[in-house]
Structures are given as structure tokens and as C-alpha cells.
Amino acid sequence: MTWSDAQQYCREKYTDLATFESVDDIKRLKPHFSYTWAWIGLKDDPKSWKGVMGNDTNSWRWSATSKTSKTGYNNWKGGDPNSGGGKENCVIMGSTGGWHDVSCQSLRSFVCYTGKKRSEFMDSTYWLKLKLSLFVGISNRFQTGFKTYVTHYTDLAMIENAQEQADLLSAVMSIGIVWIGLYRVPWRWSDKSSSSFRNWLSSKPDNYGGSQNCASEDSNHLWDDASCGDKLPFFCHGKINV
Ligand SMILES: [Ca+2]
Ligand SMILES: [Ca+2]
């Protein structure tokens, strides 16, 4: 079945497509099934992130609020966001103002948000990693010239309309490419589980061909992303349907 058909079947007959919370969950599955690949309940919904600033699970969020955009304003350019290789979940603004999704691990300069002061920050591992790379970035490359922004630091820049976009672009024109505070958390479980357990094959997910938004596992229970329309056997919660 396709991923969506499998999800519907599992929801009717069982609880949902399979969710895994630990290696123990996986060990409970017996090895040696006869499939090559089977669907599990993990999805990276392209409707939620392909340029849409909506309110769905995988949508883009502003760091300053940890929420999706209030206005829906965006300035994506050049075919982005494309999740390049399944690894691009943070956003830079290019020297002409266009937004592009890139790997959160890149070292870049950044732009801070000088609006209403907030003390809340994302506490996900994702965001901590991003913050770490930002501070490495500033210590290596921005000893001078950038302190003005840091003084009023409350969070990374948030841009919710064309005027804010224009203001920011003129402020950082001489710097070139900068981080803005837009990020997303990829991959959510069909049953809305908050499990952060992942068991990807090495170098996966790779979003091969730019359209792999559903997760499958091999007979060793290692995961790869695949096109949701592929017809594969699947796992429901607590039961195995092969
Ligand atoms: Ca990209
Ligand atoms: Ca793949």
C-alpha cells in the first residue's frame, strides 16, 4: 500500500502506523520478515513545509516565538525550501534578500531580533546545536562590526512583513549571507507521538529526488525516507501486517 493507505488501514483496524520510542521497541519486533522495506508511522509532510508558512506539524517556525508565522509572509527564492538531501532545516537570508533552507550545522553570521524581549527558547536538541554553531560562527568571523546587533539580542531575527524584510536587508547588506530565526523540526509520527527516537541508516534521510517524505524500514529495522506513493507492506501499532 501507499503510506496514506497504510495509515488509513492501521487507523481503522488498529491504532495507527507503528511508532517507535526506543531500541527496545524495535527489538520487540522479531527479525527475518520477508519484506525488503515496510512503512512506519514517520512522515515529513511536504504540504506543511514546501514554502508554506502554515500551522501544520512540519511547518517553519520563528525562533523568537517558537511558533509558525502570524502573517504567512515569506521570501523564499531559488526553488527553496527543498530540504536538500533531507538535511536542511534552518534558514539563511542571501545577499539579495532571498530565503534559503540550509543545514543547521553550517557556520554563518546571523541577525538578531530586537523586538519584544522574550526569555523562552526552543529547548530541542536541534536548536541547541544551532545555537552552538552560531556562537562558533561569531567567535571566528565577527569580532567586530556585529556587536550592534548582539547588544540588543533577544533572539534571531523574525521577519513577518515586507517592511521588516526590507529593513533587515538594508541593515545587513554589507555582511552578505546571514542566519535568520526560521527553522523547522522535520519528521513527525502519524499518531502525534512526541518520540524523538530515530533509527536512520547512515546518510539517511536523503530526500532522494526531492520527494521522499515518508519513512520505511528494512528487515534490520533501519530506516530510509521514500516516496509516500510507493507500495510497501507496513507496520501498525502492536501488530505486524506484511
Ligand atoms: Ca535548500
Ligand atoms: Ca531515501
mmCIF file of N, CA and C in Angstrom, residues 55-188:
data_model
loop_
_atom_site.group_PDB
_atom_site.id
_atom_site.type_symbol
_atom_site.label_atom_id
_atom_site.label_comp_id
_atom_site.label_asym_id
_atom_site.label_seq_id
_atom_site.Cartn_x
_atom_site.Cartn_y
_atom_site.Cartn_z
ATOM 1 N N ASN A 55 0.498 26.302 9.712
ATOM 2 C CA ASN A 55 0.459 25.936 11.116
ATOM 3 C C ASN A 55 0.514 24.427 11.315
ATOM 4 N N ASP A 56 0.962 23.717 10.303
ATOM 5 C CA ASP A 56 0.981 22.263 10.393
ATOM 6 C C ASP A 56 2.238 21.774 11.103
ATOM 7 N N THR A 57 2.293 20.491 11.331
ATOM 8 C CA THR A 57 3.326 19.954 12.211
ATOM 9 C C THR A 57 4.750 20.235 11.755
ATOM 10 N N ASN A 58 5.008 20.121 10.451
ATOM 11 C CA ASN A 58 6.391 20.308 9.992
ATOM 12 C C ASN A 58 6.679 21.730 9.504
ATOM 13 N N SER A 59 5.745 22.649 9.715
ATOM 14 C CA SER A 59 5.908 23.995 9.165
ATOM 15 C C SER A 59 7.074 24.751 9.781
ATOM 16 N N TRP A 60 7.475 25.784 9.080
ATOM 17 C CA TRP A 60 8.553 26.653 9.547
ATOM 18 C C TRP A 60 8.112 27.466 10.747
ATOM 19 N N ARG A 61 9.017 27.640 11.706
ATOM 20 C CA ARG A 61 8.734 28.367 12.942
ATOM 21 C C ARG A 61 9.751 29.469 13.148
ATOM 22 N N TRP A 62 9.333 30.522 13.830
ATOM 23 C CA TRP A 62 10.264 31.590 14.195
ATOM 24 C C TRP A 62 10.837 31.314 15.567
ATOM 25 N N SER A 63 12.134 31.418 15.666
ATOM 26 C CA SER A 63 12.818 31.146 16.915
ATOM 27 C C SER A 63 12.356 32.059 18.044
ATOM 28 N N ALA A 64 12.080 33.310 17.738
ATOM 29 C CA ALA A 64 11.719 34.278 18.781
ATOM 30 C C ALA A 64 10.424 33.900 19.486
ATOM 31 N N THR A 65 9.537 33.202 18.784
ATOM 32 C CA THR A 65 8.242 32.860 19.383
ATOM 33 C C THR A 65 8.046 31.349 19.502
ATOM 34 N N SER A 66 8.902 30.574 18.862
ATOM 35 C CA SER A 66 8.722 29.117 18.746
ATOM 36 C C SER A 66 7.427 28.755 18.032
ATOM 37 N N LYS A 67 6.860 29.722 17.296
ATOM 38 C CA LYS A 67 5.579 29.467 16.637
ATOM 39 C C LYS A 67 5.676 29.735 15.139
ATOM 40 N N THR A 68 4.693 29.227 14.408
ATOM 41 C CA THR A 68 4.638 29.498 12.975
ATOM 42 C C THR A 68 4.299 30.966 12.754
ATOM 43 N N SER A 69 4.513 31.437 11.531
ATOM 44 C CA SER A 69 4.326 32.852 11.216
ATOM 45 C C SER A 69 2.892 33.312 11.453
ATOM 46 N N LYS A 70 2.748 34.498 11.998
ATOM 47 C CA LYS A 70 1.406 35.065 12.192
ATOM 48 C C LYS A 70 0.823 35.537 10.873
ATOM 49 N N THR A 71 1.675 36.077 10.005
ATOM 50 C CA THR A 71 1.176 36.700 8.779
ATOM 51 C C THR A 71 1.267 35.794 7.555
ATOM 52 N N GLY A 72 2.099 34.758 7.626
ATOM 53 C CA GLY A 72 2.311 33.918 6.452
ATOM 54 C C GLY A 72 3.319 34.502 5.484
ATOM 55 N N TYR A 73 3.890 35.672 5.834
ATOM 56 C CA TYR A 73 4.867 36.302 4.940
ATOM 57 C C TYR A 73 6.081 35.404 4.762
ATOM 58 N N ASN A 74 6.577 35.332 3.515
ATOM 59 C CA ASN A 74 7.851 34.643 3.290
ATOM 60 C C ASN A 74 8.542 35.243 2.085
ATOM 61 N N ASN A 75 9.820 34.976 1.955
ATOM 62 C CA ASN A 75 10.584 35.472 0.808
ATOM 63 C C ASN A 75 11.497 34.376 0.259
ATOM 64 N N TRP A 76 10.927 33.149 0.184
ATOM 65 C CA TRP A 76 11.683 32.021 -0.377
ATOM 66 C C TRP A 76 12.078 32.332 -1.807
ATOM 67 N N LYS A 77 13.288 31.916 -2.173
ATOM 68 C CA LYS A 77 13.763 32.130 -3.540
ATOM 69 C C LYS A 77 14.541 30.902 -4.036
ATOM 70 N N GLY A 78 14.693 30.846 -5.362
ATOM 71 C CA GLY A 78 15.580 29.861 -5.974
ATOM 72 C C GLY A 78 15.170 28.411 -5.750
ATOM 73 N N GLY A 79 13.862 28.136 -5.712
ATOM 74 C CA GLY A 79 13.417 26.749 -5.559
ATOM 75 C C GLY A 79 13.458 26.246 -4.128
ATOM 76 N N ASP A 80 13.871 27.081 -3.200
ATOM 77 C CA ASP A 80 13.856 26.687 -1.787
ATOM 78 C C ASP A 80 12.510 27.051 -1.156
ATOM 79 N N PRO A 81 12.084 26.349 -0.097
ATOM 80 C CA PRO A 81 12.830 25.283 0.574
ATOM 81 C C PRO A 81 12.724 23.952 -0.182
ATOM 82 N N ASN A 82 13.835 23.242 -0.249
ATOM 83 C CA ASN A 82 13.856 21.952 -0.947
ATOM 84 C C ASN A 82 14.369 20.822 -0.066
ATOM 85 N N SER A 83 14.651 21.134 1.191
ATOM 86 C CA SER A 83 15.092 20.116 2.155
ATOM 87 C C SER A 83 16.375 19.422 1.706
ATOM 88 N N GLY A 84 17.134 20.038 0.816
ATOM 89 C CA GLY A 84 18.295 19.429 0.145
ATOM 90 C C GLY A 84 18.899 18.236 0.864
ATOM 91 N N GLY A 85 18.765 17.081 0.288
ATOM 92 C CA GLY A 85 19.318 15.874 0.890
ATOM 93 C C GLY A 85 18.687 15.520 2.222
ATOM 94 N N GLY A 86 17.516 16.081 2.505
ATOM 95 C CA GLY A 86 16.829 15.755 3.755
ATOM 96 C C GLY A 86 17.462 16.386 4.983
ATOM 97 N N LYS A 87 18.375 17.311 4.790
ATOM 98 C CA LYS A 87 19.163 17.800 5.919
ATOM 99 C C LYS A 87 19.003 19.300 6.178
ATOM 100 N N GLU A 88 18.137 19.993 5.438
ATOM 101 C CA GLU A 88 18.123 21.456 5.511
ATOM 102 C C GLU A 88 16.907 21.962 6.283
ATOM 103 N N ASN A 89 17.133 22.324 7.536
ATOM 104 C CA ASN A 89 16.015 22.681 8.409
ATOM 105 C C ASN A 89 16.176 24.034 9.078
ATOM 106 N N CYS A 90 17.163 24.827 8.628
ATOM 107 C CA CYS A 90 17.342 26.187 9.130
ATOM 108 C C CYS A 90 17.471 27.125 7.932
ATOM 109 N N VAL A 91 17.300 28.427 8.174
ATOM 110 C CA VAL A 91 17.135 29.353 7.051
ATOM 111 C C VAL A 91 18.145 30.500 7.084
ATOM 112 N N ILE A 92 18.743 30.753 5.913
ATOM 113 C CA ILE A 92 19.595 31.931 5.739
ATOM 114 C C ILE A 92 18.896 32.938 4.831
ATOM 115 N N MET A 93 19.293 34.194 4.971
ATOM 116 C CA MET A 93 18.887 35.212 4.010
ATOM 117 C C MET A 93 20.116 35.532 3.167
ATOM 118 N N GLY A 94 19.979 35.410 1.841
ATOM 119 C CA GLY A 94 21.091 35.683 0.933
ATOM 120 C C GLY A 94 21.333 37.174 0.773
ATOM 121 N N SER A 95 22.396 37.520 0.056
ATOM 122 C CA SER A 95 22.798 38.932 -0.020
ATOM 123 C C SER A 95 21.793 39.787 -0.791
ATOM 124 N N THR A 96 20.899 39.164 -1.575
ATOM 125 C CA THR A 96 19.850 39.960 -2.214
ATOM 126 C C THR A 96 18.506 39.784 -1.511
ATOM 127 N N GLY A 97 18.513 39.125 -0.367
ATOM 128 C CA GLY A 97 17.312 39.066 0.469
ATOM 129 C C GLY A 97 16.515 37.784 0.401
ATOM 130 N N GLY A 98 16.825 36.912 -0.560
ATOM 131 C CA GLY A 98 16.060 35.675 -0.676
ATOM 132 C C GLY A 98 16.338 34.711 0.468
ATOM 133 N N TRP A 99 15.323 33.942 0.853
ATOM 134 C CA TRP A 99 15.469 32.962 1.939
ATOM 135 C C TRP A 99 15.766 31.590 1.349
ATOM 136 N N HIS A 100 16.642 30.845 2.036
ATOM 137 C CA HIS A 100 17.020 29.514 1.570
ATOM 138 C C HIS A 100 17.173 28.575 2.754
ATOM 139 N N ASP A 101 16.622 27.370 2.630
ATOM 140 C CA ASP A 101 16.849 26.379 3.682
ATOM 141 C C ASP A 101 18.213 25.732 3.476
ATOM 142 N N VAL A 102 18.967 25.608 4.573
ATOM 143 C CA VAL A 102 20.309 25.021 4.547
ATOM 144 C C VAL A 102 20.480 24.165 5.799
ATOM 145 N N SER A 103 21.569 23.422 5.845
ATOM 146 C CA SER A 103 21.856 22.616 7.032
ATOM 147 C C SER A 103 22.073 23.507 8.253
ATOM 148 N N CYS A 104 21.486 23.132 9.386
ATOM 149 C CA CYS A 104 21.626 23.913 10.618
ATOM 150 C C CYS A 104 23.068 23.896 11.127
ATOM 151 N N GLN A 105 23.883 23.010 10.601
ATOM 152 C CA GLN A 105 25.258 22.901 11.078
ATOM 153 C C GLN A 105 26.211 23.868 10.380
ATOM 154 N N SER A 106 25.736 24.554 9.348
ATOM 155 C CA SER A 106 26.625 25.487 8.640
ATOM 156 C C SER A 106 27.080 26.601 9.577
ATOM 157 N N LEU A 107 28.286 27.082 9.372
ATOM 158 C CA LEU A 107 28.759 28.232 10.142
ATOM 159 C C LEU A 107 28.429 29.502 9.365
ATOM 160 N N ARG A 108 27.646 30.361 9.958
ATOM 161 C CA ARG A 108 27.217 31.593 9.292
ATOM 162 C C ARG A 108 27.191 32.731 10.295
ATOM 163 N N SER A 109 27.236 33.941 9.774
ATOM 164 C CA SER A 109 26.902 35.080 10.621
ATOM 165 C C SER A 109 25.384 35.078 10.826
ATOM 166 N N PHE A 110 24.901 35.932 11.677
ATOM 167 C CA PHE A 110 23.471 35.875 11.976
ATOM 168 C C PHE A 110 22.909 37.246 12.316
ATOM 169 N N VAL A 111 21.599 37.320 12.302
ATOM 170 C CA VAL A 111 20.894 38.559 12.567
ATOM 171 C C VAL A 111 19.996 38.348 13.770
ATOM 172 N N CYS A 112 20.036 39.281 14.709
ATOM 173 C CA CYS A 112 19.235 39.107 15.912
ATOM 174 C C CYS A 112 17.937 39.895 15.841
ATOM 175 N N TYR A 113 17.014 39.453 16.635
ATOM 176 C CA TYR A 113 15.695 40.032 16.721
ATOM 177 C C TYR A 113 15.695 41.077 17.822
ATOM 178 N N THR A 114 15.316 42.291 17.511
ATOM 179 C CA THR A 114 15.389 43.357 18.511
ATOM 180 C C THR A 114 14.006 43.786 18.975
ATOM 181 N N GLY A 115 13.030 42.969 18.697
ATOM 182 C CA GLY A 115 11.656 43.296 19.085
ATOM 183 C C GLY A 115 11.418 43.054 20.558
ATOM 184 N N LYS A 116 10.195 42.709 20.890
ATOM 185 C CA LYS A 116 9.799 42.487 22.274
ATOM 186 C C LYS A 116 10.709 41.438 22.929
ATOM 187 N N LYS A 117 11.195 41.755 24.102
ATOM 188 C CA LYS A 117 12.120 40.835 24.758
ATOM 189 C C LYS A 117 11.407 39.555 25.207
ATOM 190 N N ARG A 118 12.050 38.459 24.949
ATOM 191 C CA ARG A 118 11.475 37.179 25.349
ATOM 192 C C ARG A 118 12.548 36.334 26.029
ATOM 193 N N SER A 119 12.139 35.548 26.962
ATOM 194 C CA SER A 119 13.130 34.714 27.642
ATOM 195 C C SER A 119 13.027 33.257 27.224
ATOM 196 N N GLU A 120 11.961 32.899 26.512
ATOM 197 C CA GLU A 120 11.791 31.487 26.168
ATOM 198 C C GLU A 120 12.618 31.121 24.940
ATOM 199 N N PHE A 121 13.193 29.971 25.002
ATOM 200 C CA PHE A 121 13.940 29.481 23.858
ATOM 201 C C PHE A 121 13.524 28.049 23.568
ATOM 202 N N MET A 122 13.679 27.650 22.343
ATOM 203 C CA MET A 122 13.490 26.249 21.988
ATOM 204 C C MET A 122 14.478 25.415 22.793
ATOM 205 N N ASP A 123 14.021 24.350 23.377
ATOM 206 C CA ASP A 123 14.950 23.528 24.136
ATOM 207 C C ASP A 123 15.277 22.220 23.404
ATOM 208 N N SER A 124 14.860 22.105 22.170
ATOM 209 C CA SER A 124 15.143 20.863 21.448
ATOM 210 C C SER A 124 16.642 20.757 21.152
ATOM 211 N N THR A 125 17.102 19.552 21.017
ATOM 212 C CA THR A 125 18.499 19.315 20.668
ATOM 213 C C THR A 125 18.843 20.086 19.405
ATOM 214 N N TYR A 126 17.866 20.115 18.505
ATOM 215 C CA TYR A 126 18.057 20.803 17.251
ATOM 216 C C TYR A 126 18.525 22.222 17.449
ATOM 217 N N TRP A 127 17.781 22.893 18.284
ATOM 218 C CA TRP A 127 18.016 24.312 18.463
ATOM 219 C C TRP A 127 19.307 24.553 19.237
ATOM 220 N N LEU A 128 19.601 23.674 20.189
ATOM 221 C CA LEU A 128 20.852 23.803 20.923
ATOM 222 C C LEU A 128 22.039 23.668 19.986
ATOM 223 N N LYS A 129 21.945 22.708 19.079
ATOM 224 C CA LYS A 129 23.008 22.528 18.098
ATOM 225 C C LYS A 129 23.168 23.780 17.251
ATOM 226 N N LEU A 130 22.034 24.349 16.871
ATOM 227 C CA LEU A 130 22.079 25.546 16.042
ATOM 228 C C LEU A 130 22.750 26.676 16.800
ATOM 229 N N LYS A 131 22.352 26.861 18.055
ATOM 230 C CA LYS A 131 22.932 27.947 18.846
ATOM 231 C C LYS A 131 24.441 27.773 18.970
ATOM 232 N N LEU A 132 24.866 26.541 19.177
ATOM 233 C CA LEU A 132 26.285 26.265 19.296
ATOM 234 C C LEU A 132 27.019 26.699 18.025
ATOM 235 N N SER A 133 26.454 26.330 16.878
ATOM 236 C CA SER A 133 27.133 26.670 15.633
ATOM 237 C C SER A 133 27.138 28.183 15.434
ATOM 238 N N LEU A 134 26.110 28.858 15.916
ATOM 239 C CA LEU A 134 26.068 30.316 15.786
ATOM 240 C C LEU A 134 27.196 30.958 16.580
ATOM 241 N N PHE A 135 27.400 30.470 17.799
ATOM 242 C CA PHE A 135 28.426 31.096 18.623
ATOM 243 C C PHE A 135 29.820 30.808 18.097
ATOM 244 N N VAL A 136 30.010 29.635 17.543
ATOM 245 C CA VAL A 136 31.274 29.355 16.874
ATOM 246 C C VAL A 136 31.451 30.347 15.736
ATOM 247 N N GLY A 137 30.355 30.542 15.005
ATOM 248 C CA GLY A 137 30.389 31.473 13.877
ATOM 249 C C GLY A 137 30.810 32.866 14.290
ATOM 250 N N ILE A 138 30.235 33.366 15.358
ATOM 251 C CA ILE A 138 30.537 34.749 15.719
ATOM 252 C C ILE A 138 31.965 34.871 16.256
ATOM 253 N N SER A 139 32.427 33.866 16.994
ATOM 254 C CA SER A 139 33.772 33.999 17.543
ATOM 255 C C SER A 139 34.827 33.912 16.438
ATOM 256 N N ASN A 140 34.538 33.152 15.414
ATOM 257 C CA ASN A 140 35.511 33.026 14.333
ATOM 258 C C ASN A 140 35.517 34.212 13.377
ATOM 259 N N ARG A 141 34.359 34.733 13.110
ATOM 260 C CA ARG A 141 34.265 35.607 11.956
ATOM 261 C C ARG A 141 33.751 37.009 12.251
ATOM 262 N N PHE A 142 33.174 37.225 13.409
ATOM 263 C CA PHE A 142 32.514 38.513 13.602
ATOM 264 C C PHE A 142 32.900 39.190 14.902
ATOM 265 N N GLN A 143 34.205 39.346 15.069
ATOM 266 C CA GLN A 143 34.702 40.020 16.265
ATOM 267 C C GLN A 143 34.285 41.488 16.267
ATOM 268 N N THR A 144 34.226 42.076 15.111
ATOM 269 C CA THR A 144 33.881 43.490 15.031
ATOM 270 C C THR A 144 32.719 43.680 14.073
ATOM 271 N N GLY A 145 32.063 44.786 14.228
ATOM 272 C CA GLY A 145 31.048 45.153 13.247
ATOM 273 C C GLY A 145 29.695 44.539 13.508
ATOM 274 N N PHE A 146 29.635 43.544 14.348
ATOM 275 C CA PHE A 146 28.365 42.858 14.531
ATOM 276 C C PHE A 146 27.805 43.086 15.925
ATOM 277 N N LYS A 147 28.584 43.771 16.765
ATOM 278 C CA LYS A 147 28.192 43.897 18.166
ATOM 279 C C LYS A 147 26.905 44.690 18.333
ATOM 280 N N THR A 148 26.630 45.602 17.416
ATOM 281 C CA THR A 148 25.410 46.391 17.488
ATOM 282 C C THR A 148 24.185 45.494 17.621
ATOM 283 N N TYR A 149 24.175 44.446 16.837
ATOM 284 C CA TYR A 149 23.013 43.560 16.853
ATOM 285 C C TYR A 149 22.977 42.745 18.130
ATOM 286 N N VAL A 150 24.160 42.297 18.538
ATOM 287 C CA VAL A 150 24.221 41.410 19.692
ATOM 288 C C VAL A 150 23.813 42.134 20.980
ATOM 289 N N THR A 151 24.116 43.423 21.066
ATOM 290 C CA THR A 151 23.756 44.208 22.244
ATOM 291 C C THR A 151 22.262 44.104 22.557
ATOM 292 N N HIS A 152 21.467 44.113 21.516
ATOM 293 C CA HIS A 152 20.013 44.087 21.710
ATOM 294 C C HIS A 152 19.449 42.693 21.521
ATOM 295 N N TYR A 153 20.309 41.744 21.688
ATOM 296 C CA TYR A 153 19.964 40.356 21.416
ATOM 297 C C TYR A 153 18.769 39.883 22.239
ATOM 298 N N THR A 154 17.741 39.455 21.599
ATOM 299 C CA THR A 154 16.714 38.683 22.283
ATOM 300 C C THR A 154 16.549 37.336 21.613
ATOM 301 N N ASP A 155 16.738 37.313 20.321
ATOM 302 C CA ASP A 155 16.699 36.046 19.599
ATOM 303 C C ASP A 155 17.127 36.314 18.168
ATOM 304 N N LEU A 156 17.127 35.283 17.365
ATOM 305 C CA LEU A 156 17.423 35.505 15.953
ATOM 306 C C LEU A 156 16.300 36.312 15.305
ATOM 307 N N ALA A 157 16.629 36.960 14.206
ATOM 308 C CA ALA A 157 15.685 37.875 13.559
ATOM 309 C C ALA A 157 14.392 37.191 13.140
ATOM 310 N N MET A 158 13.296 37.920 13.327
ATOM 311 C CA MET A 158 11.989 37.460 12.878
ATOM 312 C C MET A 158 11.482 38.460 11.845
ATOM 313 N N ILE A 159 10.956 37.960 10.741
ATOM 314 C CA ILE A 159 10.517 38.824 9.644
ATOM 315 C C ILE A 159 9.089 38.456 9.289
ATOM 316 N N GLU A 160 8.166 39.364 9.531
ATOM 317 C CA GLU A 160 6.769 38.995 9.290
ATOM 318 C C GLU A 160 6.074 39.856 8.248
ATOM 319 N N ASN A 161 6.806 40.765 7.609
ATOM 320 C CA ASN A 161 6.188 41.505 6.508
ATOM 321 C C ASN A 161 7.283 42.108 5.626
ATOM 322 N N ALA A 162 6.862 42.683 4.506
ATOM 323 C CA ALA A 162 7.810 43.173 3.506
ATOM 324 C C ALA A 162 8.671 44.310 4.056
ATOM 325 N N GLN A 163 8.101 45.138 4.946
ATOM 326 C CA GLN A 163 8.865 46.243 5.511
ATOM 327 C C GLN A 163 10.002 45.722 6.397
ATOM 328 N N GLU A 164 9.685 44.750 7.248
ATOM 329 C CA GLU A 164 10.729 44.163 8.104
ATOM 330 C C GLU A 164 11.810 43.498 7.263
ATOM 331 N N GLN A 165 11.379 42.855 6.194
ATOM 332 C CA GLN A 165 12.339 42.221 5.277
ATOM 333 C C GLN A 165 13.274 43.286 4.684
ATOM 334 N N ALA A 166 12.692 44.384 4.226
ATOM 335 C CA ALA A 166 13.492 45.452 3.607
ATOM 336 C C ALA A 166 14.437 46.087 4.625
ATOM 337 N N ASP A 167 13.939 46.329 5.836
ATOM 338 C CA ASP A 167 14.765 46.932 6.896
ATOM 339 C C ASP A 167 15.959 46.039 7.202
ATOM 340 N N LEU A 168 15.667 44.769 7.336
ATOM 341 C CA LEU A 168 16.726 43.835 7.705
ATOM 342 C C LEU A 168 17.759 43.740 6.588
ATOM 343 N N LEU A 169 17.264 43.654 5.365
ATOM 344 C CA LEU A 169 18.186 43.526 4.241
ATOM 345 C C LEU A 169 19.123 44.728 4.173
ATOM 346 N N SER A 170 18.584 45.944 4.369
ATOM 347 C CA SER A 170 19.449 47.124 4.281
ATOM 348 C C SER A 170 20.441 47.151 5.444
ATOM 349 N N ALA A 171 20.036 46.605 6.609
ATOM 350 C CA ALA A 171 20.927 46.600 7.772
ATOM 351 C C ALA A 171 22.105 45.645 7.594
ATOM 352 N N VAL A 172 21.899 44.570 6.852
ATOM 353 C CA VAL A 172 22.951 43.546 6.780
ATOM 354 C C VAL A 172 23.550 43.411 5.382
ATOM 355 N N MET A 173 23.239 44.352 4.525
ATOM 356 C CA MET A 173 23.677 44.273 3.131
ATOM 357 C C MET A 173 25.170 43.995 3.018
ATOM 358 N N SER A 174 25.966 44.650 3.866
ATOM 359 C CA SER A 174 27.417 44.525 3.732
ATOM 360 C C SER A 174 27.929 43.197 4.281
ATOM 361 N N ILE A 175 27.117 42.497 5.035
ATOM 362 C CA ILE A 175 27.579 41.250 5.647
ATOM 363 C C ILE A 175 27.435 40.071 4.688
ATOM 364 N N GLY A 176 26.405 40.137 3.831
ATOM 365 C CA GLY A 176 26.199 39.035 2.895
ATOM 366 C C GLY A 176 25.182 38.052 3.432
ATOM 367 N N ILE A 177 25.559 36.789 3.510
ATOM 368 C CA ILE A 177 24.606 35.756 3.909
ATOM 369 C C ILE A 177 24.507 35.671 5.424
ATOM 370 N N VAL A 178 23.294 35.663 5.963
ATOM 371 C CA VAL A 178 23.110 35.601 7.416
ATOM 372 C C VAL A 178 22.011 34.595 7.785
ATOM 373 N N TRP A 179 22.131 34.031 8.980
ATOM 374 C CA TRP A 179 21.027 33.245 9.546
ATOM 375 C C TRP A 179 19.884 34.173 9.900
ATOM 376 N N ILE A 180 18.664 33.745 9.635
ATOM 377 C CA ILE A 180 17.517 34.371 10.285
ATOM 378 C C ILE A 180 16.892 33.309 11.186
ATOM 379 N N GLY A 181 15.944 33.695 11.991
ATOM 380 C CA GLY A 181 15.481 32.782 13.043
ATOM 381 C C GLY A 181 14.424 31.787 12.610
ATOM 382 N N LEU A 182 14.474 31.348 11.372
ATOM 383 C CA LEU A 182 13.445 30.434 10.879
ATOM 384 C C LEU A 182 14.013 29.020 10.840
ATOM 385 N N TYR A 183 13.264 28.074 11.372
ATOM 386 C CA TYR A 183 13.720 26.688 11.401
ATOM 387 C C TYR A 183 12.500 25.793 11.370
ATOM 388 N N ARG A 184 12.708 24.532 11.150
ATOM 389 C CA ARG A 184 11.599 23.603 11.326
ATOM 390 C C ARG A 184 12.100 22.318 11.944
ATOM 391 N N VAL A 185 11.184 21.593 12.551
ATOM 392 C CA VAL A 185 11.501 20.286 13.122
ATOM 393 C C VAL A 185 10.943 19.244 12.162
ATOM 394 N N PRO A 186 11.812 18.519 11.472
ATOM 395 C CA PRO A 186 11.330 17.579 10.476
ATOM 396 C C PRO A 186 10.837 16.285 11.098
ATOM 397 N N TRP A 187 10.000 15.553 10.399
ATOM 398 C CA TRP A 187 9.571 14.204 10.757
ATOM 399 C C TRP A 187 8.714 14.164 12.011
ATOM 400 N N ARG A 188 7.464 13.836 11.838
ATOM 401 C CA ARG A 188 6.531 13.664 12.947
ATOM 402 C C ARG A 188 5.847 12.304 12.806
#
